[in-house]
Amino acid sequence: QVQLVESGGGLVQAGGSLRLSCAVSGIRFSLNVMGWYRQAPGKQRELVAISISDGGGSTNYADSVKGRFTLSRDNAKNTVTLQMNSLEPEDTAVYYCYAKWYEGRVPFASWGQGTQVTVSS
């Protein structure tokens, strides 16, 4: 059974930093996509940053976090880390780790349980 275990959320003042980590276990296939989404109260879940291994690899960021957040990935350990700097109150949300892989040609995806990030002004 595939599991995504997140860590690193918490409360921080505006301008501060947090580091989120996610470890994927129980997977027998290479992960095509790893990244983070977030959902603020009353809002839809949105992409924060995602690493795609297809086509030579790429990392995409939401415009709102470009220049402040950095996504890193360790394929050997099946981990992904989101370094969040210069945090703003608008970054307050539950952050979810996301992973996608293929078994043959069939795509699968899984989510972590979510970790709360609260940025005070």
CSV table of N, CA and C in Angstrom, one decimal:
chain,number,residue,atom,x,y,z
A,1,GLN,N,0.8,-1.2,0.0
A,1,GLN,CA,0.0,0.0,0.0
A,1,GLN,C,0.9,1.2,0.0
A,2,VAL,N,0.6,2.1,-0.9
A,2,VAL,CA,1.4,3.4,-1.0
A,2,VAL,C,1.0,4.3,0.1
A,3,GLN,N,2.0,4.9,0.7
A,3,GLN,CA,1.7,5.9,1.8
A,3,GLN,C,2.6,7.1,1.5
A,4,LEU,N,2.0,8.3,1.7
A,4,LEU,CA,2.7,9.5,1.7
A,4,LEU,C,2.7,10.1,3.1
A,5,VAL,N,3.8,10.3,3.7
A,5,VAL,CA,3.9,10.8,5.1
A,5,VAL,C,4.6,12.2,5.0
A,6,GLU,N,3.8,13.2,5.5
A,6,GLU,CA,4.3,14.6,5.5
A,6,GLU,C,4.8,15.0,6.9
A,7,SER,N,5.6,15.9,6.9
A,7,SER,CA,6.1,16.5,8.1
A,7,SER,C,6.6,17.9,7.9
A,8,GLY,N,6.6,18.7,8.9
A,8,GLY,CA,7.2,20.1,8.8
A,8,GLY,C,6.3,21.2,8.9
A,9,GLY,N,5.0,21.1,9.0
A,9,GLY,CA,4.1,22.2,9.1
A,9,GLY,C,4.2,22.9,10.4
A,10,GLY,N,3.5,24.0,10.6
A,10,GLY,CA,3.5,24.7,11.9
A,10,GLY,C,3.1,26.1,11.7
A,11,LEU,N,3.4,26.9,12.8
A,11,LEU,CA,3.0,28.3,12.9
A,11,LEU,C,4.3,29.1,12.8
A,12,VAL,N,4.2,30.1,11.9
A,12,VAL,CA,5.4,31.0,11.7
A,12,VAL,C,4.9,32.4,11.5
A,13,GLN,N,5.7,33.4,11.8
A,13,GLN,CA,5.4,34.8,11.6
A,13,GLN,C,5.7,35.1,10.1
A,14,ALA,N,5.0,36.1,9.6
A,14,ALA,CA,5.2,36.6,8.3
A,14,ALA,C,6.7,36.9,8.1
A,15,GLY,N,7.2,36.5,6.9
A,15,GLY,CA,8.7,36.7,6.7
A,15,GLY,C,9.5,35.5,7.1
A,16,GLY,N,8.9,34.6,7.8
A,16,GLY,CA,9.7,33.4,8.3
A,16,GLY,C,9.8,32.3,7.2
A,17,SER,N,10.3,31.2,7.7
A,17,SER,CA,10.5,30.0,6.8
A,17,SER,C,10.0,28.8,7.4
A,18,LEU,N,9.6,27.9,6.6
A,18,LEU,CA,9.3,26.5,7.0
A,18,LEU,C,9.7,25.5,5.9
A,19,ARG,N,9.9,24.3,6.3
A,19,ARG,CA,10.3,23.3,5.4
A,19,ARG,C,9.4,22.1,5.5
A,20,LEU,N,8.8,21.7,4.4
A,20,LEU,CA,7.9,20.6,4.4
A,20,LEU,C,8.6,19.4,3.7
A,21,SER,N,8.4,18.2,4.3
A,21,SER,CA,9.0,17.0,3.7
A,21,SER,C,7.9,16.0,3.5
A,22,CYS,N,8.1,15.2,2.5
A,22,CYS,CA,7.1,14.1,2.2
A,22,CYS,C,7.9,12.9,1.8
A,23,ALA,N,7.6,11.7,2.4
A,23,ALA,CA,8.3,10.5,2.1
A,23,ALA,C,7.2,9.5,1.5
A,24,VAL,N,7.5,8.9,0.4
A,24,VAL,CA,6.6,8.0,-0.2
A,24,VAL,C,7.1,6.5,0.0
A,25,SER,N,6.2,5.7,0.6
A,25,SER,CA,6.6,4.3,0.8
A,25,SER,C,5.6,3.4,0.2
A,26,GLY,N,6.0,2.1,0.0
A,26,GLY,CA,5.2,1.1,-0.5
A,26,GLY,C,5.0,1.1,-2.0
A,27,ILE,N,5.9,1.8,-2.7
A,27,ILE,CA,5.8,2.0,-4.1
A,27,ILE,C,6.8,1.1,-4.8
A,28,ARG,N,6.4,0.4,-5.9
A,28,ARG,CA,7.4,-0.5,-6.6
A,28,ARG,C,7.7,0.1,-8.0
A,29,PHE,N,7.2,1.3,-8.3
A,29,PHE,CA,7.4,1.9,-9.6
A,29,PHE,C,8.0,3.3,-9.4
A,30,SER,N,8.6,3.8,-10.5
A,30,SER,CA,9.2,5.1,-10.4
A,30,SER,C,8.1,6.2,-10.3
A,31,LEU,N,8.3,7.2,-9.6
A,31,LEU,CA,7.3,8.3,-9.4
A,31,LEU,C,7.5,9.3,-10.5
A,32,ASN,N,6.5,9.4,-11.3
A,32,ASN,CA,6.6,10.4,-12.4
A,32,ASN,C,6.4,11.8,-11.9
A,33,VAL,N,5.6,12.0,-11.0
A,33,VAL,CA,5.3,13.3,-10.4
A,33,VAL,C,5.3,13.3,-8.9
A,34,MET,N,5.9,14.3,-8.4
A,34,MET,CA,5.9,14.5,-6.9
A,34,MET,C,5.8,16.0,-6.7
A,35,GLY,N,5.0,16.4,-5.7
A,35,GLY,CA,4.9,17.8,-5.4
A,35,GLY,C,3.9,18.1,-4.3
A,36,TRP,N,3.5,19.4,-4.2
A,36,TRP,CA,2.7,19.9,-3.2
A,36,TRP,C,1.6,20.7,-3.7
A,37,TYR,N,0.4,20.5,-3.1
A,37,TYR,CA,-0.8,21.3,-3.3
A,37,TYR,C,-1.1,21.9,-2.0
A,38,ARG,N,-2.0,22.9,-2.0
A,38,ARG,CA,-2.5,23.5,-0.7
A,38,ARG,C,-4.0,23.9,-0.9
A,39,GLN,N,-4.6,23.9,0.3
A,39,GLN,CA,-6.0,24.3,0.3
A,39,GLN,C,-6.3,25.2,1.5
A,40,ALA,N,-6.7,26.4,1.2
A,40,ALA,CA,-7.0,27.4,2.3
A,40,ALA,C,-8.5,27.3,2.6
A,41,PRO,N,-8.9,27.7,3.8
A,41,PRO,CA,-10.3,27.6,4.1
A,41,PRO,C,-11.2,28.3,3.1
A,42,GLY,N,-12.2,27.6,2.7
A,42,GLY,CA,-13.2,28.2,1.7
A,42,GLY,C,-12.7,28.3,0.3
A,43,LYS,N,-11.5,27.7,0.0
A,43,LYS,CA,-10.9,27.8,-1.3
A,43,LYS,C,-10.7,26.4,-1.9
A,44,GLN,N,-10.5,26.3,-3.2
A,44,GLN,CA,-10.2,25.0,-3.8
A,44,GLN,C,-8.7,24.7,-3.6
A,45,ARG,N,-8.5,23.4,-3.7
A,45,ARG,CA,-7.1,23.0,-3.6
A,45,ARG,C,-6.3,23.5,-4.8
A,46,GLU,N,-5.1,24.0,-4.6
A,46,GLU,CA,-4.3,24.5,-5.7
A,46,GLU,C,-2.9,24.0,-5.7
A,47,LEU,N,-2.3,24.0,-6.9
A,47,LEU,CA,-1.0,23.6,-7.0
A,47,LEU,C,0.0,24.6,-6.4
A,48,VAL,N,1.0,24.1,-5.7
A,48,VAL,CA,2.0,25.0,-5.2
A,48,VAL,C,3.3,24.8,-6.0
A,49,ALA,N,3.8,23.5,-6.0
A,49,ALA,CA,5.0,23.2,-6.8
A,49,ALA,C,5.0,21.8,-7.1
A,50,ILE,N,5.5,21.4,-8.3
A,50,ILE,CA,5.4,20.1,-8.7
A,50,ILE,C,6.6,19.7,-9.6
A,51,SER,N,7.2,18.5,-9.4
A,51,SER,CA,8.3,18.1,-10.1
A,51,SER,C,7.8,16.9,-11.0
A,52,ILE,N,8.1,17.1,-12.3
A,52,ILE,CA,7.7,16.1,-13.3
A,52,ILE,C,8.9,15.5,-13.9
A,53,SER,N,9.0,14.1,-13.9
A,53,SER,CA,10.2,13.5,-14.4
A,53,SER,C,10.2,13.2,-15.9
A,54,ASP,N,9.0,13.3,-16.5
A,54,ASP,CA,8.9,13.0,-17.9
A,54,ASP,C,9.5,14.1,-18.7
A,55,GLY,N,9.9,13.8,-20.0
A,55,GLY,CA,10.4,14.8,-20.9
A,55,GLY,C,11.7,15.5,-20.4
A,56,GLY,N,12.5,14.8,-19.7
A,56,GLY,CA,13.8,15.4,-19.2
A,56,GLY,C,13.7,16.0,-17.9
A,57,GLY,N,12.5,16.1,-17.4
A,57,GLY,CA,12.3,16.7,-16.0
A,57,GLY,C,12.0,18.2,-16.0
A,58,SER,N,11.1,18.6,-15.1
A,58,SER,CA,10.8,20.0,-15.0
A,58,SER,C,10.2,20.2,-13.6
A,59,THR,N,10.3,21.4,-13.1
A,59,THR,CA,9.6,21.8,-11.9
A,59,THR,C,8.8,23.0,-12.2
A,60,ASN,N,7.5,23.0,-11.8
A,60,ASN,CA,6.6,24.1,-12.0
A,60,ASN,C,6.1,24.6,-10.6
A,61,TYR,N,6.0,26.0,-10.6
A,61,TYR,CA,5.6,26.6,-9.4
A,61,TYR,C,4.4,27.5,-9.7
A,62,ALA,N,3.5,27.6,-8.7
A,62,ALA,CA,2.5,28.6,-8.8
A,62,ALA,C,3.1,30.0,-8.8
A,63,ASP,N,2.5,30.9,-9.6
A,63,ASP,CA,3.0,32.3,-9.7
A,63,ASP,C,3.2,32.9,-8.3
A,64,SER,N,2.3,32.6,-7.4
A,64,SER,CA,2.3,33.3,-6.1
A,64,SER,C,3.4,32.9,-5.2
A,65,VAL,N,4.1,31.8,-5.5
A,65,VAL,CA,5.2,31.3,-4.7
A,65,VAL,C,6.6,31.4,-5.4
A,66,LYS,N,6.6,31.7,-6.7
A,66,LYS,CA,7.9,31.8,-7.4
A,66,LYS,C,8.8,32.7,-6.7
A,67,GLY,N,10.1,32.3,-6.6
A,67,GLY,CA,11.1,33.1,-6.0
A,67,GLY,C,11.1,33.0,-4.4
A,68,ARG,N,10.1,32.4,-3.9
A,68,ARG,CA,10.0,32.2,-2.4
A,68,ARG,C,10.1,30.8,-2.0
A,69,PHE,N,9.5,29.9,-2.8
A,69,PHE,CA,9.5,28.5,-2.4
A,69,PHE,C,10.4,27.7,-3.4
A,70,THR,N,11.0,26.7,-2.9
A,70,THR,CA,11.9,25.8,-3.7
A,70,THR,C,11.6,24.3,-3.4
A,71,LEU,N,11.3,23.6,-4.5
A,71,LEU,CA,11.0,22.2,-4.4
A,71,LEU,C,12.3,21.4,-4.8
A,72,SER,N,12.5,20.4,-3.9
A,72,SER,CA,13.6,19.5,-4.2
A,72,SER,C,13.1,18.0,-4.1
A,73,ARG,N,13.8,17.2,-4.8
A,73,ARG,CA,13.3,15.8,-4.9
A,73,ARG,C,14.5,14.8,-4.8
A,74,ASP,N,14.3,13.8,-4.1
A,74,ASP,CA,15.3,12.7,-4.1
A,74,ASP,C,14.7,11.4,-4.6
A,75,ASN,N,15.0,11.1,-5.8
A,75,ASN,CA,14.4,9.9,-6.4
A,75,ASN,C,14.8,8.6,-5.7
A,76,ALA,N,16.0,8.6,-5.3
A,76,ALA,CA,16.5,7.3,-4.6
A,76,ALA,C,15.8,7.1,-3.3
A,77,LYS,N,15.3,8.1,-2.6
A,77,LYS,CA,14.6,7.9,-1.4
A,77,LYS,C,13.1,8.1,-1.5
A,78,ASN,N,12.7,8.5,-2.7
A,78,ASN,CA,11.3,8.8,-2.9
A,78,ASN,C,10.8,9.9,-1.9
A,79,THR,N,11.5,10.9,-1.8
A,79,THR,CA,11.1,12.1,-0.9
A,79,THR,C,11.1,13.3,-1.7
A,80,VAL,N,10.3,14.3,-1.3
A,80,VAL,CA,10.2,15.6,-1.9
A,80,VAL,C,10.1,16.6,-0.7
A,81,THR,N,10.8,17.7,-0.9
A,81,THR,CA,10.9,18.7,0.1
A,81,THR,C,10.5,20.1,-0.4
A,82,LEU,N,9.7,20.8,0.3
A,82,LEU,CA,9.4,22.2,-0.1
A,82,LEU,C,9.9,23.2,0.9
A,83,GLN,N,10.9,23.9,0.5
A,83,GLN,CA,11.5,25.0,1.3
A,83,GLN,C,10.7,26.2,1.1
A,84,MET,N,10.1,26.8,2.1
A,84,MET,CA,9.2,28.0,2.0
A,84,MET,C,9.8,29.1,2.7
A,85,ASN,N,10.2,30.1,2.0
A,85,ASN,CA,10.8,31.3,2.6
A,85,ASN,C,9.9,32.5,2.4
A,86,SER,N,10.2,33.6,3.1
A,86,SER,CA,9.4,34.8,3.0
A,86,SER,C,7.9,34.5,3.0
A,87,LEU,N,7.5,33.7,4.0
A,87,LEU,CA,6.1,33.3,4.1
A,87,LEU,C,5.2,34.5,4.4
A,88,GLU,N,4.0,34.5,3.8
A,88,GLU,CA,3.0,35.5,3.9
A,88,GLU,C,1.8,34.9,4.5
A,89,PRO,N,0.9,35.7,5.1
A,89,PRO,CA,-0.3,35.2,5.7
A,89,PRO,C,-1.2,34.5,4.6
A,90,GLU,N,-1.0,34.9,3.4
A,90,GLU,CA,-1.8,34.3,2.3
A,90,GLU,C,-1.3,32.9,2.0
A,91,ASP,N,-0.2,32.5,2.6
A,91,ASP,CA,0.3,31.1,2.4
A,91,ASP,C,-0.4,30.1,3.4
A,92,THR,N,-1.1,30.7,4.3
A,92,THR,CA,-1.8,29.8,5.3
A,92,THR,C,-2.7,28.9,4.6
A,93,ALA,N,-2.6,27.6,4.9
A,93,ALA,CA,-3.4,26.5,4.2
A,93,ALA,C,-2.9,25.2,4.8
A,94,VAL,N,-3.7,24.2,4.4
A,94,VAL,CA,-3.3,22.8,4.6
A,94,VAL,C,-2.5,22.4,3.4
A,95,TYR,N,-1.3,21.9,3.5
A,95,TYR,CA,-0.5,21.5,2.4
A,95,TYR,C,-0.5,20.0,2.3
A,96,TYR,N,-0.7,19.6,1.0
A,96,TYR,CA,-0.8,18.1,0.7
A,96,TYR,C,0.3,17.7,-0.2
A,97,CYS,N,0.9,16.6,0.1
A,97,CYS,CA,1.9,16.0,-0.8
A,97,CYS,C,1.1,15.2,-1.8
A,98,TYR,N,1.7,15.2,-3.0
A,98,TYR,CA,1.0,14.5,-4.1
A,98,TYR,C,2.1,13.6,-4.9
A,99,ALA,N,1.7,12.5,-5.3
A,99,ALA,CA,2.6,11.6,-6.1
A,99,ALA,C,1.8,10.9,-7.1
A,100,LYS,N,2.4,10.7,-8.3
A,100,LYS,CA,1.7,10.1,-9.4
A,100,LYS,C,2.7,9.1,-10.1
A,101,TRP,N,2.2,7.9,-10.4
A,101,TRP,CA,3.1,6.9,-11.1
A,101,TRP,C,2.3,6.1,-12.1
A,102,TYR,N,3.0,5.3,-12.9
A,102,TYR,CA,2.3,4.4,-13.8
A,102,TYR,C,2.7,3.0,-13.5
A,103,GLU,N,1.6,2.2,-13.6
A,103,GLU,CA,1.9,0.7,-13.5
A,103,GLU,C,1.5,0.2,-14.9
A,104,GLY,N,2.5,0.0,-15.7
A,104,GLY,CA,2.2,-0.2,-17.1
A,104,GLY,C,1.8,1.1,-17.7
A,105,ARG,N,0.6,1.1,-18.3
A,105,ARG,CA,0.1,2.4,-18.8
A,105,ARG,C,-1.0,3.0,-18.0
A,106,VAL,N,-1.2,2.4,-16.8
A,106,VAL,CA,-2.3,2.8,-16.0
A,106,VAL,C,-1.8,3.8,-15.0
A,107,PRO,N,-2.3,5.0,-14.9
A,107,PRO,CA,-1.8,6.0,-14.0
A,107,PRO,C,-2.5,5.8,-12.6
A,108,PHE,N,-1.7,6.1,-11.6
A,108,PHE,CA,-2.2,6.1,-10.2
A,108,PHE,C,-1.7,7.3,-9.5
A,109,ALA,N,-2.4,7.8,-8.5
A,109,ALA,CA,-2.0,9.0,-7.8
A,109,ALA,C,-2.4,8.8,-6.3
A,110,SER,N,-1.7,9.5,-5.5
A,110,SER,CA,-2.0,9.4,-4.1
A,110,SER,C,-1.7,10.7,-3.4
A,111,TRP,N,-2.4,10.9,-2.3
A,111,TRP,CA,-2.2,12.2,-1.5
A,111,TRP,C,-1.8,11.9,-0.1
A,112,GLY,N,-1.0,12.8,0.5
A,112,GLY,CA,-0.7,12.7,1.9
A,112,GLY,C,-1.9,13.2,2.7
A,113,GLN,N,-1.8,13.1,4.0
A,113,GLN,CA,-2.9,13.4,4.9
A,113,GLN,C,-3.1,14.9,5.1
A,114,GLY,N,-2.1,15.7,4.7
A,114,GLY,CA,-2.1,17.1,4.9
A,114,GLY,C,-1.4,17.6,6.1
A,115,THR,N,-0.7,18.7,6.0
A,115,THR,CA,-0.1,19.3,7.2
A,115,THR,C,-0.4,20.8,7.2
A,116,GLN,N,-0.7,21.3,8.3
A,116,GLN,CA,-1.2,22.7,8.4
A,116,GLN,C,0.0,23.7,8.5
A,117,VAL,N,-0.1,24.7,7.7
A,117,VAL,CA,0.9,25.8,7.7
A,117,VAL,C,0.1,27.1,8.0
A,118,THR,N,0.5,27.7,9.1
A,118,THR,CA,-0.2,29.0,9.5
A,118,THR,C,0.8,30.1,9.6
A,119,VAL,N,0.6,31.2,8.9
A,119,VAL,CA,1.5,32.3,8.8
A,119,VAL,C,0.8,33.5,9.5
A,120,SER,N,1.3,34.0,10.6
A,120,SER,CA,0.7,35.1,11.3
A,120,SER,C,1.3,36.4,10.8
A,121,SER,N,0.4,37.4,10.8
A,121,SER,CA,0.9,38.8,10.4
A,121,SER,C,1.5,39.6,11.5
